[in-house]
Amino acid sequence: MGFMDILENIVLFSGGLLVLFFGLVTIAVAVLESSIIVTIIGLVIIVFSLGFINQEPEITN
């Protein structure tokens, strides 16, 4: 596990958190606008970001 691997995992994790935050903001806007389509888009973004965060680190020898 080199320094670049650790750095890559941090970038992936923080990127996932950023997308998760974007998804939450999207849902908040959808609730204010009472729009079902935008709510679904926000949920899709959140599911995508959770997949990002839970991504297994690649094991390289």
Short mmCIF file of C-alpha atoms in Angstrom, two decimals, residues 9-60:
data_model
loop_
_atom_site.label_atom_id
_atom_site.label_comp_id
_atom_site.label_asym_id
_atom_site.label_seq_id
_atom_site.Cartn_x
_atom_site.Cartn_y
_atom_site.Cartn_z
CA ASN A 9 -8.58 6.19 -1.81
CA ILE A 10 -8.88 9.60 -0.10
CA VAL A 11 -9.77 11.27 -3.41
CA LEU A 12 -12.38 8.58 -4.21
CA PHE A 13 -13.88 8.85 -0.72
CA SER A 14 -14.05 12.66 -0.69
CA GLY A 15 -15.43 12.61 -4.23
CA GLY A 16 -18.14 10.24 -3.05
CA LEU A 17 -18.97 12.52 -0.13
CA LEU A 18 -19.18 15.49 -2.50
CA VAL A 19 -21.60 13.63 -4.77
CA LEU A 20 -23.62 12.54 -1.70
CA PHE A 21 -23.88 16.17 -0.57
CA PHE A 22 -24.95 17.19 -4.10
CA GLY A 23 -27.63 14.48 -4.01
CA LEU A 24 -28.94 15.71 -0.65
CA VAL A 25 -29.09 19.29 -1.94
CA THR A 26 -30.96 18.05 -5.03
CA ILE A 27 -33.56 16.29 -2.84
CA ALA A 28 -33.91 19.37 -0.61
CA VAL A 29 -34.65 21.50 -3.69
CA ALA A 30 -37.08 18.84 -4.95
CA VAL A 31 -38.98 18.87 -1.63
CA LEU A 32 -39.23 22.67 -1.74
CA GLU A 33 -40.43 22.54 -5.36
CA SER A 34 -42.52 19.40 -4.63
CA SER A 35 -41.17 17.75 -7.78
CA ILE A 36 -41.19 13.93 -7.94
CA ILE A 37 -38.82 13.71 -10.93
CA VAL A 38 -36.10 15.79 -9.24
CA THR A 39 -36.50 13.70 -6.06
CA ILE A 40 -35.86 10.50 -8.07
CA ILE A 41 -32.79 12.11 -9.67
CA GLY A 42 -31.49 13.04 -6.20
CA LEU A 43 -32.00 9.46 -4.95
CA VAL A 44 -30.12 8.09 -7.96
CA ILE A 45 -27.25 10.51 -7.26
CA ILE A 46 -27.11 9.38 -3.60
CA VAL A 47 -27.12 5.67 -4.52
CA PHE A 48 -24.34 6.36 -7.03
CA SER A 49 -22.29 8.21 -4.39
CA LEU A 50 -22.73 5.43 -1.82
CA GLY A 51 -21.36 3.01 -4.41
CA PHE A 52 -18.41 5.40 -4.77
CA ILE A 53 -17.77 5.57 -1.02
CA ASN A 54 -18.05 1.80 -0.45
CA GLN A 55 -15.73 0.99 -3.34
CA GLU A 56 -13.18 -1.67 -2.39
CA PRO A 57 -9.59 -0.46 -2.75
CA GLU A 58 -7.71 -2.26 -5.51
CA ILE A 59 -5.09 -4.67 -4.21
CA THR A 60 -1.90 -4.38 -6.26
#
